[in-house]
Amino acid sequence: FFFFFKQKTAYEMQRGLVGSEMCIRDRYYYVLFMQIFNDLKDLEDHFLDEKRKGRRMADVYESVQQAAELLPRLYLLITVGSVFIESQETSAKEILKDLIEMSKGIQHPLRGLFLRYFLLKKLKDRLPDKKSKFEGEGGNTSDCINFLLQNLFEMNRLWMRMQHVGSKDKATREANRQELNMVVGENLVRLSSLQGVDLQTYQELVQPKLFELIQNCKDPISQQYLMDCIIQVFPDDFHLQTLDKLLDACTKLHNSVDVKTIFISLMDRLANYANSQANAIADVEKNINIFGLFKKYIDKVLEEQGIAMELKKLIELQVAFVRFSIKSYPDKIEYVNLILESSVKIMQLQPSKSVTDDCLKSLVKLLVIPLDTLSLSIFNLAHFPTLMQYLTPQLLKTVAKKIVMAVVNVRKPIETFDTVQRLLSFIKPFIEGIAGEDEAKDDPYEFEENQNYAAKLVHQIECKDPVTQLEALVLLKEAFEKGGPQRMRYTIPSLVFSLYRLAQRSLKRVTEEDEKRRPSSDSGSENTTPSGQLEGPPKIPPLKLYQIAYQAIESISQAHPETAVRLYLHGVLSMNNVVSSGTDCEELGYQFASQALVLYQDEITDTDAKYRAITFIIGTLQKAIFFSFDNFETLTTNTVQYCAKLLKKQDQCKAILMCTHLFMSKILNDSDRVDKNLKKSLGLCGICKIAENKSMDLYLSLIHISEPTRPERISYAVFCLKKKK
C-alpha cells in the first residue's frame, strides 16, 4: 500500500507538467520541473530501499508502465530505470536504449525537452563509462557516447521546434529559446566528462558526429550555441590536435551564424592555455602550424562574409587574433604584422560611412594590445602607422599615451636616433596636443600624469654615441616647444637635466678616450698625429650643451619663472664639474646666475616663492667655484640687496644671515662685510621681537651663523645672548 501511495503521489505531481498554459512560459515550466525533480528524489530513495529489501526492480519497471498519462508514466519510468541500472539485474545499455526510445513518445517541444533533460540528470552517474562498475556486460564507452549523442540529437530537434510555438513575436520566441540552451548543452558537458573519451576517441567518433549534427540542423541559433559549447567543454589539447577540422567546420555554418564570436572564443581559450602551459603550443607546432591555420580560415571568413559582416565585428576578430598571437608567440613579431596587414585591407575595403565610433574604439584595442609585450618593437610593424591614420585626433592621443606608458614601463633604453624619430611621429598628439583643443577642460590630475610620462620618456633615451644623444634631445626639445607652456612646465626640466647629464658624460668619455690614446714610452708616436696632437674621437663642447639648455629654460621663463630659476641654478652647479676638467664656463655660468636673479626680481611675486628662490640662489653661489672676484662680488651684492627687499622681516633676517657665508668664501673672504651682515641681522631680530615676538629662533640662527664665520666666535655668541637678555 505504501509503495502504491508513493507512485500515486509522484504521478499526480507530474501531471502538473502537462498543463498547456505552462508551455508558453518556459521559465516557469523550468521552476516547476525543478520542484518535481526534487520531489522525485524521495521516490527514487524509496525504490532504492525496496531494492535493498530484495524487491526485483524489473517488476517495478513493468508496473510503472501501467500509468494512464504518458508524460507522468515516462517520468516514473526514468526514475525506476535509474534504480534498475543500479541494481545491475540487466545490462545498463539495454535500459538506456529502452528509455531513449520510450522518450520519443513526447514530441511536444517544451515537454519533450525537459523529459530528456530529466533522463540525462537521472542517469549521469549510471552510465557504463570506463572504470565504472557498470562497464563490461553493462556496456562500454561507445554505448555511453551513442546514448548521449542520440539524446543530444533529439533535444536539439525539439529545441529548434520551439521557435514555432509560443509568442507571435519572433524576438520573444528566440529569447525564450536562449533561456533554455543550457538544457541542451548538458549533453555535451556529460560527453566531455566521460573517462573513456580520450583524444583518439574524440577524433574518430565524437567530433565527426557532432559536426555532422551541427551542419545538418541548419539553425543559426543552434549552430552558434553548440559550436560554442564544444569549444568550452572539451579539453584545450583536443582542440589543438583537431584544429584544422574545427576551423573548417566553423566556415561551413549558416551565413547568419556569428562566426566571429566562435573564433574569438576559441582563440581566447587557446591563448589562456598557452599562458598556463609554457610548452603546449611549441609541442603542437612541431606537427601543426597553428597560426597558419587560424590565418587561413580567418582570411576565408573575411573573403566569404567580409562584405556582409559589420566592420566592428571584423575588427574584433582581428583583436582576438592579435591577442592569441602575442600570448602564444611572444617572439613572433612578424605574425602581428601579418594581422595588421589584414586589418589595413579590411579598413580600405569599407566605405567611410561604416567606420563608426565603436569601430574606431575596437581599432584602438587592436593597436594597444601589442604594446605591453612588444614595446619598442612596434616601430618595426610596417602597418601600425597606417592603421593609426584612421583614428580621430582624440583616439590618436589615447593610443599615443598607451605607447608612451608602454615604453616607460618596460624601462628599455632607446639607443638610436631613428627610434626616437619614429617614436615622436607616433606620439605627436600626446606631446604637442591636438589643434583647437581646449586643454583647460582636461582633468588636471590626468593632464599632470600624462606630462609626467612624457618627462620620463626623456630619460629612456640613452644613445651610446653622445653626438646621437644630443641630436635626439634637440629633436625632443623642438617637439616639446610645440606643446605650449602648460606642457613644457613638466617636460622641459627633464630635458634640461638630460643635457646637463650629457655634458658630464661627454666630458668623462672624452677624458677616458684620451687616457687610452695617450702615447706611452713603449709605443713611440703611433697614436699621435704628425703635429703631435692627440687624435681622439669627435667631442661635443660642453658649452654647446649648456647653451641649448639655456634656450630651453628661456622658453618657460615667463610662464614658470620659479622653475626656470631652479633650472638655471642647477646649470651653475653642473658647471662646477666641467670647470674642474679644464673648460672655461665662467661667462656662461655668470649668464645663468644673473638670469636667475633677473627672473627672481621681475617675475616671481609670491612672498613664499621669493624666499624659496633666494635661498636656492644663496646656496648655489656658495658652492660655485669658477667665478672671478668681480663677477662673484656682483652676484653676491645683488643677492644681499634682494634679501633686504623681502617683504617679511623674519625672512630678511634669515636670508641676510645665509648671505654671510658668501662673504667668507674663498673668492671674497671679506670679514668686514660679514660683521656688517651679522649686525644688520641682529637689528632685524630686535624688530621682529617688537613686532611679532618671534625672535628666539632668529637669535639662535644668528649664533649658529656667527660661530663658523667670526674669528672670535664665543665672544660674539655671548654678545648675542646678552643682547637677547
Coordinates of N, CA, C and O in Angstrom, one line a residue, residues 314-403:
L314 N 34.4 42.6 -37.6 CA 35.7 42.2 -38.3 C 36.9 42.6 -37.5 O 37.9 41.9 -37.4
I315 N 36.8 43.8 -37.0 CA 38.0 44.3 -36.2 C 38.1 43.6 -34.9 O 39.2 43.3 -34.5
E316 N 37.0 43.3 -34.3 CA 37.0 42.5 -33.0 C 37.7 41.1 -33.3 O 38.4 40.6 -32.4
L317 N 37.4 40.5 -34.5 CA 38.0 39.3 -34.8 C 39.5 39.4 -34.9 O 40.3 38.6 -34.4
Q318 N 40.0 40.5 -35.5 CA 41.4 40.8 -35.6 C 42.0 41.1 -34.2 O 43.2 40.7 -33.9
V319 N 41.3 41.7 -33.3 CA 41.7 42.0 -32.0 C 42.0 40.6 -31.3 O 43.1 40.5 -30.6
A320 N 41.1 39.7 -31.4 CA 41.2 38.4 -30.7 C 42.4 37.7 -31.3 O 43.2 37.0 -30.6
F321 N 42.6 37.8 -32.6 CA 43.7 37.1 -33.3 C 45.0 37.7 -32.8 O 46.0 36.9 -32.6
V322 N 45.1 39.0 -32.7 CA 46.4 39.6 -32.2 C 46.6 39.1 -30.7 O 47.8 38.8 -30.4
R323 N 45.6 39.1 -29.9 CA 45.8 38.7 -28.5 C 46.3 37.2 -28.5 O 47.2 36.9 -27.7
F324 N 45.7 36.4 -29.3 CA 46.1 35.0 -29.4 C 47.6 34.9 -29.8 O 48.4 34.1 -29.3
S325 N 47.9 35.6 -30.9 CA 49.3 35.6 -31.4 C 50.3 36.0 -30.4 O 51.4 35.4 -30.3
I326 N 50.0 37.1 -29.7 CA 51.0 37.6 -28.7 C 51.2 36.7 -27.5 O 52.3 36.4 -27.1
K327 N 50.1 36.1 -27.1 CA 50.2 35.2 -25.9 C 50.9 33.8 -26.3 O 51.6 33.3 -25.5
S328 N 50.6 33.4 -27.5 CA 51.1 32.1 -28.0 C 52.5 32.2 -28.6 O 53.3 31.3 -28.5
Y329 N 52.8 33.3 -29.3 CA 54.0 33.5 -30.0 C 54.6 34.9 -29.6 O 54.6 35.8 -30.4
P330 N 55.1 35.1 -28.4 CA 55.5 36.4 -27.9 C 56.8 36.9 -28.7 O 57.0 38.1 -28.7
D331 N 57.5 36.0 -29.3 CA 58.7 36.4 -30.1 C 58.5 36.5 -31.6 O 59.4 36.9 -32.3
K332 N 57.3 36.3 -32.0 CA 57.0 36.3 -33.5 C 56.3 37.6 -33.8 O 55.1 37.7 -34.0
I333 N 57.1 38.7 -34.0 CA 56.5 40.0 -34.3 C 56.0 40.0 -35.7 O 55.0 40.7 -36.0
E334 N 56.5 39.1 -36.6 CA 56.0 39.1 -37.9 C 54.6 38.6 -38.0 O 53.8 39.0 -38.9
Y335 N 54.1 37.8 -37.0 CA 52.7 37.4 -37.0 C 51.8 38.5 -36.8 O 50.7 38.7 -37.4
V336 N 52.2 39.4 -35.8 CA 51.4 40.6 -35.5 C 51.3 41.5 -36.8 O 50.3 42.0 -37.1
N337 N 52.4 41.6 -37.5 CA 52.4 42.5 -38.7 C 51.5 41.9 -39.7 O 50.8 42.7 -40.5
L338 N 51.4 40.6 -39.9 CA 50.5 40.0 -40.9 C 49.1 40.3 -40.5 O 48.2 40.5 -41.4
I339 N 48.7 40.2 -39.2 CA 47.4 40.5 -38.8 C 47.0 42.0 -39.0 O 45.9 42.3 -39.5
L340 N 48.0 42.9 -38.8 CA 47.7 44.3 -39.0 C 47.6 44.6 -40.5 O 46.8 45.4 -40.9
E341 N 48.3 43.8 -41.3 CA 48.2 44.0 -42.8 C 46.8 43.6 -43.2 O 46.2 44.3 -44.1
S342 N 46.2 42.5 -42.7 CA 44.9 42.1 -43.0 C 43.9 43.2 -42.5 O 42.9 43.5 -43.2
S343 N 44.2 43.8 -41.4 CA 43.3 44.8 -40.8 C 43.3 46.1 -41.7 O 42.3 46.7 -41.9
V344 N 44.4 46.4 -42.3 CA 44.5 47.5 -43.2 C 43.6 47.2 -44.4 O 42.9 48.1 -44.9
K345 N 43.7 46.0 -45.0 CA 42.8 45.7 -46.1 C 41.4 45.8 -45.8 O 40.6 46.2 -46.6
I346 N 41.0 45.4 -44.6 CA 39.6 45.5 -44.1 C 39.2 46.9 -44.1 O 38.1 47.3 -44.6
M347 N 40.0 47.8 -43.6 CA 39.7 49.2 -43.5 C 39.6 49.9 -44.9 O 38.7 50.7 -45.1
Q348 N 40.4 49.4 -45.8 CA 40.5 50.0 -47.1 C 39.2 49.6 -47.9 O 38.8 50.4 -48.8
L349 N 38.7 48.4 -47.6 CA 37.5 47.9 -48.4 C 36.2 48.5 -47.9 O 35.2 48.4 -48.6
Q350 N 36.2 49.1 -46.7 CA 35.0 49.6 -46.1 C 34.7 51.0 -46.5 O 35.7 51.8 -46.5
P351 N 33.5 51.4 -46.8 CA 33.2 52.8 -47.0 C 33.3 53.6 -45.8 O 33.2 53.1 -44.7
S352 N 33.6 54.9 -45.9 CA 33.9 55.7 -44.8 C 32.7 55.8 -43.8 O 32.8 56.0 -42.6
K353 N 31.4 55.7 -44.4 CA 30.2 55.8 -43.6 C 30.1 54.6 -42.6 O 29.5 54.8 -41.5
S354 N 30.7 53.5 -42.9 CA 30.6 52.3 -42.0 C 31.6 52.4 -40.8 O 31.5 51.6 -39.9
V355 N 32.5 53.4 -40.8 CA 33.5 53.5 -39.8 C 32.9 54.3 -38.6 O 33.0 55.6 -38.6
T356 N 32.2 53.6 -37.7 CA 31.6 54.3 -36.6 C 32.5 54.5 -35.4 O 33.7 54.0 -35.4
D357 N 32.0 55.2 -34.4 CA 32.9 55.3 -33.2 C 33.2 54.0 -32.5 O 34.3 53.8 -32.0
D358 N 32.3 53.1 -32.5 CA 32.5 51.8 -31.9 C 33.6 51.0 -32.7 O 34.4 50.3 -32.1
C359 N 33.6 51.2 -34.0 CA 34.6 50.6 -34.9 C 36.0 51.1 -34.5 O 37.0 50.4 -34.4
L360 N 36.1 52.4 -34.3 CA 37.3 53.1 -34.0 C 37.8 52.7 -32.6 O 39.1 52.5 -32.4
K361 N 36.9 52.5 -31.7 CA 37.3 52.0 -30.4 C 37.9 50.6 -30.4 O 38.9 50.3 -29.8
S362 N 37.3 49.8 -31.3 CA 37.9 48.4 -31.5 C 39.2 48.5 -32.1 O 40.1 47.7 -31.8
L363 N 39.4 49.5 -33.0 CA 40.7 49.7 -33.7 C 41.7 50.1 -32.7 O 42.9 49.7 -32.8
V364 N 41.4 50.9 -31.8 CA 42.3 51.3 -30.7 C 42.7 50.1 -29.9 O 43.9 50.0 -29.6
K365 N 41.8 49.2 -29.6 CA 42.2 48.0 -28.9 C 43.2 47.2 -29.7 O 44.2 46.6 -29.2
L366 N 43.0 47.1 -31.0 CA 43.9 46.4 -31.9 C 45.3 46.9 -31.9 O 46.3 46.2 -31.9
L367 N 45.4 48.3 -31.7 CA 46.7 48.9 -31.7 C 47.4 48.9 -30.3 O 48.6 48.9 -30.2
V368 N 46.6 48.8 -29.3 CA 47.1 48.9 -27.9 C 47.6 47.6 -27.4 O 48.6 47.5 -26.7
I369 N 46.9 46.5 -27.8 CA 47.2 45.2 -27.3 C 48.7 44.8 -27.5 O 49.3 44.3 -26.5
P370 N 49.3 45.1 -28.6 CA 50.8 44.7 -28.8 C 51.7 45.5 -27.9 O 52.9 45.0 -27.8
L371 N 51.3 46.6 -27.4 CA 52.3 47.5 -26.7 C 52.9 46.9 -25.5 O 54.1 47.0 -25.3
D372 N 52.1 46.2 -24.7 CA 52.6 45.7 -23.4 C 53.7 44.7 -23.6 O 54.7 44.6 -22.8
T373 N 53.6 43.9 -24.7 CA 54.6 42.8 -25.0 C 55.7 43.3 -25.9 O 56.9 43.0 -25.6
L374 N 55.3 44.0 -26.9 CA 56.3 44.4 -27.9 C 57.1 45.7 -27.6 O 58.2 45.8 -28.0
S375 N 56.4 46.6 -27.0 CA 57.1 47.9 -26.6 C 57.7 48.6 -27.8 O 57.0 48.9 -28.8
L376 N 59.0 48.8 -27.8 CA 59.7 49.5 -28.9 C 59.7 48.7 -30.2 O 59.9 49.3 -31.2
S377 N 59.4 47.4 -30.1 CA 59.3 46.6 -31.4 C 58.2 47.0 -32.3 O 58.1 46.6 -33.4
I378 N 57.2 47.8 -31.7 CA 56.1 48.2 -32.6 C 56.5 49.1 -33.7 O 55.9 49.2 -34.8
F379 N 57.7 49.7 -33.6 CA 58.2 50.6 -34.6 C 58.7 49.7 -35.9 O 58.9 50.3 -36.9
N380 N 58.8 48.4 -35.7 CA 59.1 47.5 -36.8 C 57.9 47.0 -37.5 O 58.0 46.2 -38.4
L381 N 56.7 47.4 -37.0 CA 55.4 47.0 -37.6 C 55.1 48.0 -38.7 O 54.7 49.1 -38.4
A382 N 55.2 47.5 -39.9 CA 55.1 48.4 -41.1 C 53.6 49.0 -41.2 O 53.4 50.1 -41.7
H383 N 52.6 48.2 -40.7 CA 51.3 48.6 -40.9 C 50.7 49.3 -39.7 O 49.5 49.7 -39.7
F384 N 51.4 49.5 -38.6 CA 50.9 50.1 -37.4 C 50.6 51.6 -37.7 O 49.5 52.0 -37.4
P385 N 51.5 52.4 -38.3 CA 51.1 53.8 -38.5 C 50.0 54.0 -39.6 O 49.2 54.9 -39.5
T386 N 49.9 53.0 -40.5 CA 48.8 53.1 -41.5 C 47.4 53.0 -40.8 O 46.5 53.7 -41.1
L387 N 47.3 52.1 -39.8 CA 46.0 52.0 -39.1 C 45.8 53.2 -38.2 O 44.6 53.6 -38.0
M388 N 46.8 53.8 -37.7 CA 46.6 55.0 -36.8 C 46.0 56.1 -37.6 O 45.4 57.0 -37.0
Q389 N 46.2 56.1 -38.9 CA 45.7 57.2 -39.8 C 44.1 57.2 -39.8 O 43.5 58.3 -40.1
Y390 N 43.5 56.1 -39.5 CA 42.1 56.0 -39.5 C 41.4 56.6 -38.2 O 40.2 56.7 -38.1
L391 N 42.2 56.9 -37.2 CA 41.7 57.3 -35.9 C 41.5 58.8 -35.9 O 42.1 59.6 -36.6
T392 N 40.5 59.2 -35.0 CA 40.3 60.6 -34.8 C 41.4 61.2 -33.9 O 42.1 60.4 -33.3
P393 N 41.6 62.5 -33.9 CA 42.6 63.1 -33.1 C 42.6 62.7 -31.6 O 43.7 62.4 -31.0
Q394 N 41.4 62.6 -31.1 CA 41.3 62.2 -29.7 C 41.7 60.8 -29.4 O 42.4 60.5 -28.5
L395 N 41.4 59.9 -30.3 CA 41.8 58.5 -30.2 C 43.2 58.3 -30.5 O 43.9 57.5 -29.9
L396 N 43.8 59.1 -31.4 CA 45.2 59.1 -31.7 C 46.0 59.5 -30.4 O 47.0 58.9 -30.1
K397 N 45.4 60.4 -29.7 CA 46.1 60.8 -28.4 C 46.0 59.7 -27.4 O 47.0 59.5 -26.6
T398 N 44.9 59.0 -27.4 CA 44.8 57.8 -26.5 C 45.8 56.7 -26.8 O 46.5 56.2 -25.9
V399 N 46.0 56.4 -28.1 CA 46.9 55.4 -28.5 C 48.4 55.9 -28.2 O 49.2 55.1 -27.7
A400 N 48.6 57.2 -28.4 CA 49.9 57.7 -28.2 C 50.3 57.6 -26.7 O 51.4 57.3 -26.3
K401 N 49.3 57.9 -25.8 CA 49.5 57.8 -24.4 C 49.9 56.3 -24.0 O 50.8 56.1 -23.2
K402 N 49.2 55.4 -24.6 CA 49.5 54.0 -24.3 C 50.9 53.6 -24.8 O 51.6 52.8 -24.1
I403 N 51.3 54.2 -25.9 CA 52.7 53.9 -26.4 C 53.7 54.4 -25.4 O 54.7 53.7 -25.1

